[in-house]
Short mmCIF file of N, CA, C and O and ligand atoms in Angstrom, two decimals:
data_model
loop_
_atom_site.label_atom_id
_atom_site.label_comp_id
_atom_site.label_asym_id
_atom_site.label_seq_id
_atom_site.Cartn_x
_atom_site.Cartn_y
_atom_site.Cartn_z
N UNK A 1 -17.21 -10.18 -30.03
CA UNK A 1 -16.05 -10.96 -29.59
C UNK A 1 -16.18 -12.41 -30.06
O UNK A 1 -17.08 -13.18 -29.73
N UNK A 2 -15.05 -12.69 -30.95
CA UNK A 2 -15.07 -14.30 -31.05
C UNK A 2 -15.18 -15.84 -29.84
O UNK A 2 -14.39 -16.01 -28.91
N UNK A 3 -15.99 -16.51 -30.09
CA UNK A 3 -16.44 -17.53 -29.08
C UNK A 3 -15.69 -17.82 -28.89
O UNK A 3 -15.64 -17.57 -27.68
N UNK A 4 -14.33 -18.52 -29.26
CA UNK A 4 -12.99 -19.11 -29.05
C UNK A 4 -12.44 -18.15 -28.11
O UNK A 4 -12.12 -18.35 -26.94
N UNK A 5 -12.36 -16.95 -28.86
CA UNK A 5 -11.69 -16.01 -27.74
C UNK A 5 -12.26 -15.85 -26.18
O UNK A 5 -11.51 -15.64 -25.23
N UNK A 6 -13.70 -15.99 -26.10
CA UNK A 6 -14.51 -15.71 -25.19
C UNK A 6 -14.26 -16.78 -24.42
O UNK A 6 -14.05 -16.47 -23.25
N UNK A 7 -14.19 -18.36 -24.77
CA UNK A 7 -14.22 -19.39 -24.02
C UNK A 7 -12.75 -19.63 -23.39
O UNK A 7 -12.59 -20.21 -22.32
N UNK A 8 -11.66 -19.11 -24.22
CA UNK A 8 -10.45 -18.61 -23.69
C UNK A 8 -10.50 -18.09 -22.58
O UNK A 8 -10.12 -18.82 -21.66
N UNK A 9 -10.92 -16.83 -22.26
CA UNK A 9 -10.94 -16.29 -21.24
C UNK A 9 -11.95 -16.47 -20.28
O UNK A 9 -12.21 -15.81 -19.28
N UNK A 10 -12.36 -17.26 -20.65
CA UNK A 10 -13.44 -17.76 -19.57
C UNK A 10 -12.45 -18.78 -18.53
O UNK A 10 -12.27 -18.72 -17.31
N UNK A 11 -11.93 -19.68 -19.50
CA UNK A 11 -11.09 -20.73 -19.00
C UNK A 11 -9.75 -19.90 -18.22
O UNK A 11 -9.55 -20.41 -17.12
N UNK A 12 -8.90 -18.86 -18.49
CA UNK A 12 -8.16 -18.38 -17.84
C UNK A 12 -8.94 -17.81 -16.35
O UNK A 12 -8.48 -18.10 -15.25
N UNK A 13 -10.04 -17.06 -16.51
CA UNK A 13 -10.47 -16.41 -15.56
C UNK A 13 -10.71 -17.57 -14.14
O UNK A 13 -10.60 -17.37 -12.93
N UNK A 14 -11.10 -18.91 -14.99
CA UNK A 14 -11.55 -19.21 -13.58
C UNK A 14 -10.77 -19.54 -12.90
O UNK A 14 -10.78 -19.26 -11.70
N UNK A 15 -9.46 -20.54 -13.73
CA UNK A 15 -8.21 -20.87 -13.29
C UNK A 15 -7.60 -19.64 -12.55
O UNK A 15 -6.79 -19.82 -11.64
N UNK A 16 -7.97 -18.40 -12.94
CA UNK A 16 -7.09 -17.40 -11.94
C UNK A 16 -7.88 -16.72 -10.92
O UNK A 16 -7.57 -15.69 -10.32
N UNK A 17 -9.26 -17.62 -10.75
CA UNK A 17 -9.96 -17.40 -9.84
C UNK A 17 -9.70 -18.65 -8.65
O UNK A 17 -9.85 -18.53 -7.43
N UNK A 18 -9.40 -19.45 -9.14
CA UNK A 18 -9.37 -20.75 -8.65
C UNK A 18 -7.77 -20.65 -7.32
O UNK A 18 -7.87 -20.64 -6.09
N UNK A 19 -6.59 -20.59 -8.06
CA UNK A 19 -5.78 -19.46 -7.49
C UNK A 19 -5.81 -18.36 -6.68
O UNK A 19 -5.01 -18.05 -5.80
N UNK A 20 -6.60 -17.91 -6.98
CA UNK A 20 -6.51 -16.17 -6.06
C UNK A 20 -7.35 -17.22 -4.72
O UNK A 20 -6.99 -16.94 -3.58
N UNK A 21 -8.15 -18.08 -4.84
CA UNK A 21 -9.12 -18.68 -3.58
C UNK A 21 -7.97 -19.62 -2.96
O UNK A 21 -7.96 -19.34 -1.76
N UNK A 22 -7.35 -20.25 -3.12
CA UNK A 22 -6.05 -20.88 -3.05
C UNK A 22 -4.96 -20.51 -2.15
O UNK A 22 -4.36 -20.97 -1.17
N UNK A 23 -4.95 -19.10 -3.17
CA UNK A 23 -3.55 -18.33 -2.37
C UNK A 23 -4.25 -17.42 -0.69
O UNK A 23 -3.66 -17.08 0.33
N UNK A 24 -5.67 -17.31 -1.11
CA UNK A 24 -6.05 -16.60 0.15
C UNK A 24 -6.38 -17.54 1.38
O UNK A 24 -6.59 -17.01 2.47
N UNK A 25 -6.42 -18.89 1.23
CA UNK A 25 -6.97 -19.34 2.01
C UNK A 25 -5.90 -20.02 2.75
O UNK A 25 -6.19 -20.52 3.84
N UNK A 26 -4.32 -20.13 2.13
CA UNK A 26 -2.92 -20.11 2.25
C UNK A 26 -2.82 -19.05 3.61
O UNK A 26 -2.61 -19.33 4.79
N UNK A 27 -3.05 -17.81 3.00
CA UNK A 27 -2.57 -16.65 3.62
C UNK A 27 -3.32 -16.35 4.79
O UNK A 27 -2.88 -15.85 5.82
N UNK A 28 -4.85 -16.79 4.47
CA UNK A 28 -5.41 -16.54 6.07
C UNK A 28 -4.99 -17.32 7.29
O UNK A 28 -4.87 -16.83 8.41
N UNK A 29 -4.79 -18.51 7.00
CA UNK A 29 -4.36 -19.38 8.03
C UNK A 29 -3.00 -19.11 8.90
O UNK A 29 -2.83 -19.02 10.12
N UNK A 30 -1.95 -18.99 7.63
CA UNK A 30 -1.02 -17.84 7.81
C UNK A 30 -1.22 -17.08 8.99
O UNK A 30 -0.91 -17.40 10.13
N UNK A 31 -1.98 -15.64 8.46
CA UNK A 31 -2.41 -14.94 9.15
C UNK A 31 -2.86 -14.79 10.31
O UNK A 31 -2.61 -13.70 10.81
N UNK A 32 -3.56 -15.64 11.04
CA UNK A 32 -4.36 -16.04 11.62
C UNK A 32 -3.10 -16.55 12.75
O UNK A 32 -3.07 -16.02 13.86
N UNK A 33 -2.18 -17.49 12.40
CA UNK A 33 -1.13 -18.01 12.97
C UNK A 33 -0.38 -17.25 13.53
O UNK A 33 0.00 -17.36 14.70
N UNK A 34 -0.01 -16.17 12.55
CA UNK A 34 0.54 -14.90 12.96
C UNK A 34 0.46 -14.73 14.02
O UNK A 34 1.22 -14.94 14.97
N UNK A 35 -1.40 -13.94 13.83
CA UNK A 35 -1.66 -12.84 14.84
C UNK A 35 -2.34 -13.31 16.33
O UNK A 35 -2.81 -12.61 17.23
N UNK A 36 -2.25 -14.47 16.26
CA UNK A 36 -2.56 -15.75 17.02
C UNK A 36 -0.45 -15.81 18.11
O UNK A 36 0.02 -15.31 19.13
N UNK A 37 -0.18 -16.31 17.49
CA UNK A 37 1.41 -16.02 17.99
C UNK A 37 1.43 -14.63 18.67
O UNK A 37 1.36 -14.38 19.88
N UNK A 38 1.53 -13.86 17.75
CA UNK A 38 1.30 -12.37 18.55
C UNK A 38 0.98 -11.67 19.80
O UNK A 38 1.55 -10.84 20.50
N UNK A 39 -0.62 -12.57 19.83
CA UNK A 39 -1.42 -12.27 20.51
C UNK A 39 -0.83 -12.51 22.19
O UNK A 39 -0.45 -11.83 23.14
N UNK A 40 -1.06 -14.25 21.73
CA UNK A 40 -0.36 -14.94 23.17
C UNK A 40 1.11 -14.72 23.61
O UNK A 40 1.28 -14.76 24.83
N UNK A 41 2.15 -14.50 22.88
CA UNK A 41 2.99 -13.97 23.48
C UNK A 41 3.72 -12.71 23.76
O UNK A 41 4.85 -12.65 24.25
N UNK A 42 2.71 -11.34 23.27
CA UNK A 42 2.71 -10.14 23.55
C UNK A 42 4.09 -9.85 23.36
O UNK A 42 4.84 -9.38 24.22
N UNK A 43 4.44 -10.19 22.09
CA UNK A 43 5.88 -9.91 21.54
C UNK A 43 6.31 -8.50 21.12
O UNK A 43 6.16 -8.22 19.93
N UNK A 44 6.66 -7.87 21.67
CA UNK A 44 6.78 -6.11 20.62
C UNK A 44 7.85 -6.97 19.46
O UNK A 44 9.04 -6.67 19.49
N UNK A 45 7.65 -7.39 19.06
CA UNK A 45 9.15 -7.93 17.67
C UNK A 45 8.24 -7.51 16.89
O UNK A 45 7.08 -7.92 16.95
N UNK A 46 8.76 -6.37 15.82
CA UNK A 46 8.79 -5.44 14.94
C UNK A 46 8.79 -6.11 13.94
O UNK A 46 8.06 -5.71 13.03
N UNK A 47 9.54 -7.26 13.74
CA UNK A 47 9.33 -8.23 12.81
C UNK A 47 8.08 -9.22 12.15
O UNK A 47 7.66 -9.59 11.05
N UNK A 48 7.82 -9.34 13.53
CA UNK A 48 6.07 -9.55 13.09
C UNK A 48 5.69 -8.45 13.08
O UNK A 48 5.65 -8.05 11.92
N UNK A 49 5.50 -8.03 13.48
CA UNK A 49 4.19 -6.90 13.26
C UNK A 49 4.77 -6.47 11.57
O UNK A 49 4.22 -7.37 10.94
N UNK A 50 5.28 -5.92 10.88
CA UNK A 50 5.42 -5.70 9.82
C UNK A 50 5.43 -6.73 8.70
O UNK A 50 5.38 -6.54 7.48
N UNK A 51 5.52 -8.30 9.67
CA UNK A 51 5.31 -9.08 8.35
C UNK A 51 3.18 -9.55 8.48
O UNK A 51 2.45 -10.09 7.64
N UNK A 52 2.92 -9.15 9.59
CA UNK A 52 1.24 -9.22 9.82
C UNK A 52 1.14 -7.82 8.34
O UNK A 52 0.51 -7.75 7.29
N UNK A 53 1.78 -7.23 8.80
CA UNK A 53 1.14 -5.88 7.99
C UNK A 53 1.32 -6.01 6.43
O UNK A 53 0.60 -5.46 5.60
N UNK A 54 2.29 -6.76 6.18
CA UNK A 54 2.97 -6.95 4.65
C UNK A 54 1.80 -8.56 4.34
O UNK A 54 1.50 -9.02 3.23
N UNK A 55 1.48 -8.95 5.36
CA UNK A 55 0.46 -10.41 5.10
C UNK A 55 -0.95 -9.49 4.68
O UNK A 55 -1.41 -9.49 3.54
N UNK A 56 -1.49 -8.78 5.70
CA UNK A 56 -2.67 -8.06 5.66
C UNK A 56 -3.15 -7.41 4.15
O UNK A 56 -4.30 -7.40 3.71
N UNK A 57 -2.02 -6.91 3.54
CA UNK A 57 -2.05 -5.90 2.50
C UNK A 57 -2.36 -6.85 0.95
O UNK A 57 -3.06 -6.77 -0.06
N UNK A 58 -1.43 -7.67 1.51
CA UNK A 58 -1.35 -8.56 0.23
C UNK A 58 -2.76 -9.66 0.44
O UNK A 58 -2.97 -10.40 -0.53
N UNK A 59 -3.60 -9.78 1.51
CA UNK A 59 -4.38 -10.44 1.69
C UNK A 59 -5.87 -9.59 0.60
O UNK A 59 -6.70 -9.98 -0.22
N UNK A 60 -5.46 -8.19 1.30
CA UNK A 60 -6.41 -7.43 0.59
C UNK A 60 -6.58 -7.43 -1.00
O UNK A 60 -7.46 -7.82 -1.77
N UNK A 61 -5.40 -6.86 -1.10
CA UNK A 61 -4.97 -6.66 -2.89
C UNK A 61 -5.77 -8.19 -3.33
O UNK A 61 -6.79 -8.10 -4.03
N UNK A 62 -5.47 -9.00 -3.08
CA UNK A 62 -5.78 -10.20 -3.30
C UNK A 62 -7.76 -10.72 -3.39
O UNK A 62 -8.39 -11.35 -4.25
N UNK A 63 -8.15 -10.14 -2.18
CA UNK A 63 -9.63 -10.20 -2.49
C UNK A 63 -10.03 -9.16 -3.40
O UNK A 63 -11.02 -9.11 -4.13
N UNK A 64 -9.09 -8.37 -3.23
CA UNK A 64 -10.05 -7.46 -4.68
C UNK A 64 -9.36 -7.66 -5.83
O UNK A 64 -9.55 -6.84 -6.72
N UNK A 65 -8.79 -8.33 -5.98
CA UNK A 65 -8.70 -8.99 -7.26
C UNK A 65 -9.56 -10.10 -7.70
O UNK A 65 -9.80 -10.20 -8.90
N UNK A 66 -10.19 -11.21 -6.61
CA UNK A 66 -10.35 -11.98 -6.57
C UNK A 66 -12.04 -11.50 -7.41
O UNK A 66 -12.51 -12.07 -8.39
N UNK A 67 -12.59 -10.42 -6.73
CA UNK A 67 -13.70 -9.65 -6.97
C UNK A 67 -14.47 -9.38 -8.01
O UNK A 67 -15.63 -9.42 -8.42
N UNK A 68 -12.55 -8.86 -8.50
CA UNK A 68 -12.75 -8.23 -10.07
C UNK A 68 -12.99 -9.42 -11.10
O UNK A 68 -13.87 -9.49 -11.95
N UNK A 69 -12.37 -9.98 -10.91
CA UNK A 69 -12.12 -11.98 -11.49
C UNK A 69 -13.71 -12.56 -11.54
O UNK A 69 -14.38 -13.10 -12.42
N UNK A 70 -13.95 -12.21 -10.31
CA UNK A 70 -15.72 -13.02 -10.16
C UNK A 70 -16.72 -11.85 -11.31
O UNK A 70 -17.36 -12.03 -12.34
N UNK A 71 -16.48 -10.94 -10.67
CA UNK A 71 -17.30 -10.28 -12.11
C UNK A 71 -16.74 -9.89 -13.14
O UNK A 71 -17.44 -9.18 -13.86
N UNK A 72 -15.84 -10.08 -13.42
CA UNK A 72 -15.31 -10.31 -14.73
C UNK A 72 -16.16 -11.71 -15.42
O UNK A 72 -16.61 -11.57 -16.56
N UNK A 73 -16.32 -12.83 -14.84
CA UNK A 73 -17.04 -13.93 -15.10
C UNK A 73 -18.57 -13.60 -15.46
O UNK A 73 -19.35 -14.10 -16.27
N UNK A 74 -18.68 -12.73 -14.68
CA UNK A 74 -20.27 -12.77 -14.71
C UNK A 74 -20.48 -11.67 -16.12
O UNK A 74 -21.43 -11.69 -16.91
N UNK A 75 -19.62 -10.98 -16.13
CA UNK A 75 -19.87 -9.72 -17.69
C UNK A 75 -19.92 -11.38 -18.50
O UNK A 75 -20.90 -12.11 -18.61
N UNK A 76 -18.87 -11.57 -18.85
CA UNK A 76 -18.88 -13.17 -19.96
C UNK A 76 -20.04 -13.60 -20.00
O UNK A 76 -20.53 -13.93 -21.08
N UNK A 77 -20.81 -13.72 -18.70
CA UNK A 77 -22.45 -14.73 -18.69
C UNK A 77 -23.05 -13.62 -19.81
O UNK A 77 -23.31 -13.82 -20.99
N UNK A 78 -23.18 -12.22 -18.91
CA UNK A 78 -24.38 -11.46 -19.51
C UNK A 78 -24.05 -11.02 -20.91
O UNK A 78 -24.88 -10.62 -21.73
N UNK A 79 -22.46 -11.15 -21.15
CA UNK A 79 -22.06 -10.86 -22.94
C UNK A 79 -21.48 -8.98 -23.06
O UNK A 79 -21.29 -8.26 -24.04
N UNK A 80 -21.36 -8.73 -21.61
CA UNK A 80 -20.56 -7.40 -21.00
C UNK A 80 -18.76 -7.14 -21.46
O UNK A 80 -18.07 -6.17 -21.74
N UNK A 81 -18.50 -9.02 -21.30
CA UNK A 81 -17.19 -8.77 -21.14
C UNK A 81 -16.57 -8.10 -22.42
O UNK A 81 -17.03 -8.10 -23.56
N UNK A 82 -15.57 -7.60 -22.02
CA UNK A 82 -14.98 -6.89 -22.99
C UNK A 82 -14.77 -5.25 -23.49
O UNK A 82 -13.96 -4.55 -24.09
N UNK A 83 -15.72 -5.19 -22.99
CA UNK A 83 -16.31 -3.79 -23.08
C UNK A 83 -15.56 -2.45 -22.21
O UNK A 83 -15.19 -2.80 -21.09
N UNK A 84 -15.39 -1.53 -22.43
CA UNK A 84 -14.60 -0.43 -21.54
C UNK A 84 -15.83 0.06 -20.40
O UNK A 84 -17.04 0.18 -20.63
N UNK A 85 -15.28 0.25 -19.43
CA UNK A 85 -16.78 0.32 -18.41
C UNK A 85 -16.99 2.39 -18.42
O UNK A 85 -17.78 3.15 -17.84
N UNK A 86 -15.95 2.60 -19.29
CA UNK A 86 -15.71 4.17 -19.31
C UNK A 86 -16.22 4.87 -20.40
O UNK A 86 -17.02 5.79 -20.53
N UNK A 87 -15.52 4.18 -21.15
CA UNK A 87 -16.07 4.62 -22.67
C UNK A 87 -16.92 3.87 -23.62
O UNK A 87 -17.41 4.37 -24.63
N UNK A 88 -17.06 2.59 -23.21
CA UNK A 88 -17.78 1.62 -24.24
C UNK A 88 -17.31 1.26 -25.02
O UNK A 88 -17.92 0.56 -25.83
N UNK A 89 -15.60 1.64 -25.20
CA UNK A 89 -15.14 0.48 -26.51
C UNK A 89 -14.84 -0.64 -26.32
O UNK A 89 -15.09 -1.20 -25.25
N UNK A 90 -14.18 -1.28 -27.40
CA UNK A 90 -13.81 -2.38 -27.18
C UNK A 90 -12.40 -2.69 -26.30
O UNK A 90 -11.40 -2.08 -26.67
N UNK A 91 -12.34 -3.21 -25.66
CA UNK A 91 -10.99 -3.56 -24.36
C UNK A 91 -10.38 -4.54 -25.68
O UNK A 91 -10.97 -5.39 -26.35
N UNK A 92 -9.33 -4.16 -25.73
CA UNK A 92 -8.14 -5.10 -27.20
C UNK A 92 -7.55 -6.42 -26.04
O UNK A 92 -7.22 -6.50 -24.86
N UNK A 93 -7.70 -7.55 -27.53
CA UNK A 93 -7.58 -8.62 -26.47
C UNK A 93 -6.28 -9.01 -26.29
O UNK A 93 -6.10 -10.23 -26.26
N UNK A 94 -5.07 -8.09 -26.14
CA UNK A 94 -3.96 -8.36 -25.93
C UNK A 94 -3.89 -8.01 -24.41
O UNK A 94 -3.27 -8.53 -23.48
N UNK A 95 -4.78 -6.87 -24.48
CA UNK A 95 -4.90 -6.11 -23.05
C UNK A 95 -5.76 -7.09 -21.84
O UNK A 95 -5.70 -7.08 -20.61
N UNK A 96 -6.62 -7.97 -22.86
CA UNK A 96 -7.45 -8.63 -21.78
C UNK A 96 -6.93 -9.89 -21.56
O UNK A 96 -7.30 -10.62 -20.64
N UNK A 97 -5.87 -10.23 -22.58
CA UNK A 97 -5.13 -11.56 -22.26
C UNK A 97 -4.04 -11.11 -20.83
O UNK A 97 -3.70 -11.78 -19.86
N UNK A 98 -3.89 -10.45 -21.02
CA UNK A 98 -2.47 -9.64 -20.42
C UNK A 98 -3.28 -9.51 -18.61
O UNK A 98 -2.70 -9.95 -17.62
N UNK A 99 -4.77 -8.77 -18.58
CA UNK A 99 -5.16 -8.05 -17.58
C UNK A 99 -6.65 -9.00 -17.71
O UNK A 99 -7.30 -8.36 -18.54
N UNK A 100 -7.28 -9.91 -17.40
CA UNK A 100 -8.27 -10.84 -17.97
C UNK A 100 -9.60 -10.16 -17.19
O UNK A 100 -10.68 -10.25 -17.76
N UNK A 101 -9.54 -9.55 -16.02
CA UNK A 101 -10.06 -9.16 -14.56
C UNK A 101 -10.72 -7.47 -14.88
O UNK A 101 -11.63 -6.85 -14.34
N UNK A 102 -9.57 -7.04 -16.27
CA UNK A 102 -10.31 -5.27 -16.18
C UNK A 102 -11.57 -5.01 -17.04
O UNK A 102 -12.14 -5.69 -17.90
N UNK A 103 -11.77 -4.04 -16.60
CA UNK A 103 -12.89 -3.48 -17.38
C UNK A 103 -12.43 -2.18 -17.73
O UNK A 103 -13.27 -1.29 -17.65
N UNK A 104 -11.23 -1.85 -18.14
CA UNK A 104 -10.97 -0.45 -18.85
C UNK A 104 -10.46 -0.95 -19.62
O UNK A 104 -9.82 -1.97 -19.38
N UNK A 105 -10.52 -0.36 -21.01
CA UNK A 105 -9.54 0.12 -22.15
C UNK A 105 -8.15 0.76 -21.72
O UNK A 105 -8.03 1.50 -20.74
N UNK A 106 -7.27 0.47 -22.43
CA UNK A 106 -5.84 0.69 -22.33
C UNK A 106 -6.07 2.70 -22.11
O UNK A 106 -5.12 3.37 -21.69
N UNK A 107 -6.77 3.05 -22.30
CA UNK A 107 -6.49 4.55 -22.71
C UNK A 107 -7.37 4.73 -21.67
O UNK A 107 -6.69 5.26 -20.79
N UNK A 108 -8.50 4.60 -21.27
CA UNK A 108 -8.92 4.79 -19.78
C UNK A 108 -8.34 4.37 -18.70
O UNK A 108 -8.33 5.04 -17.67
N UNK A 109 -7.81 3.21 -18.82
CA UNK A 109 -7.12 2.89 -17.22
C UNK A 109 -5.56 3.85 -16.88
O UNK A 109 -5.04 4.00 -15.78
N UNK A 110 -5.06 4.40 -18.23
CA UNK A 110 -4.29 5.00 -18.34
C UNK A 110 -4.61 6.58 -17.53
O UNK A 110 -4.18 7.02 -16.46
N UNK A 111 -5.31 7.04 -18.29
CA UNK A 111 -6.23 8.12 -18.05
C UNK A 111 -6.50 7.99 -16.02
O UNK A 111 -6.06 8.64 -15.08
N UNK A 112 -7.29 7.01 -16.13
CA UNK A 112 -7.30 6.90 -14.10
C UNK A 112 -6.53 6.94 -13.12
O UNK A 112 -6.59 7.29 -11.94
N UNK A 113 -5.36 6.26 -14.25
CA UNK A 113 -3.93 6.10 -12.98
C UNK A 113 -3.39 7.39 -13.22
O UNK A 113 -2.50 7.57 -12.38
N UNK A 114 -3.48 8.14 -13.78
CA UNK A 114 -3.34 9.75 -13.86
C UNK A 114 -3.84 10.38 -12.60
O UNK A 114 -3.25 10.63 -11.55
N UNK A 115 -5.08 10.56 -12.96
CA UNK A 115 -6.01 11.21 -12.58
C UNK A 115 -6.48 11.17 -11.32
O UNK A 115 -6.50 12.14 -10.55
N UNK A 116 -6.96 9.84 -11.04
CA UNK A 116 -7.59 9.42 -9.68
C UNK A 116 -6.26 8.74 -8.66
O UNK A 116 -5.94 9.19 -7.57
N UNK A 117 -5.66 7.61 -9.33
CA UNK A 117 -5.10 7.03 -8.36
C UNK A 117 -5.52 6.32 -7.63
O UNK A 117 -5.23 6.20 -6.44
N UNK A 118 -6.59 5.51 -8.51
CA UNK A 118 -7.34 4.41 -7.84
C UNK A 118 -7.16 2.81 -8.31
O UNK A 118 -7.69 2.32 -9.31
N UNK A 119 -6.34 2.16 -7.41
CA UNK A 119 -5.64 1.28 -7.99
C UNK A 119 -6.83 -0.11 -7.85
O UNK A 119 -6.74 -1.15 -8.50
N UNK A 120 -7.67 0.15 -7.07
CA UNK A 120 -8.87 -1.03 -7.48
C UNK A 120 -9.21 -0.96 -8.69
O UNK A 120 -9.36 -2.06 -9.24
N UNK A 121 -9.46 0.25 -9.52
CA UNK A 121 -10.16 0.51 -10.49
C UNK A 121 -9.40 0.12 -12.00
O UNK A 121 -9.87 0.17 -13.14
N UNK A 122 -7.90 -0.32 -11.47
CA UNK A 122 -7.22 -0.02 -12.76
C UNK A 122 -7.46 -1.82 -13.53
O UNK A 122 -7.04 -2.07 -14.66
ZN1 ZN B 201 -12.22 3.20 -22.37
#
């Protein structure tokens, strides 16, 4: 992988690491406010509770992205990045500009969302 390219995505990754810590720490407080409100005024409003649940989900999705992002950084240290974690080819860097965080090849992550239906993994 070219150094330019590599230091590219180094620089995107952290910036969209930097963000994902940002947006979660937004959302917990949020959250927290929520279920804090909730709590003390033993509201059955359906309205919260489904926007706790629509906060919760997106809180999640969010740390595991955040996850994938952190070791995505760390493949870059050890000279990993790039690599298909399935097959060992090369991940095309349209795909890694596009998806900076995966570790599949376009034809494996394809292949998973088939198969498994494991949307951490994709
Ligand atoms: Zn692959």
């Amino acid at each position: 992988m070219r150094t330019r390219f590599k230091e590219a995505m180094r620089r995107l990754l952290v910036s969209l690491e930097k963000e994902l810590v940002q947006s979660l720490e937004a959302q917990e407080s949020e959250y927290d406010e929520l279920t804090l409100a909730h709590r003390t005024e033993e509201t059955e409003d359906a309205a919260v509770r489904n926007e706790e649940r629509a906060l919760s989900a997106l809180l999640h999705h969010e740390e595991r992205r955040l996850t994938r992002v952190r070791s995505a950084l760390g493949r870059l240290v050890t000279g990993h990045y790039g690599v298909c974690a399935d097959c060992g080819n090369k991940i095309g860097e349209q795909r890694l500009k596009a998806q900076p965080e995966t570790i599949f090849c376009y034809n494996c992550a394809k292949k998973r969302q088939r198969n498994i239906r494991s949307p951490h993994l994709s």
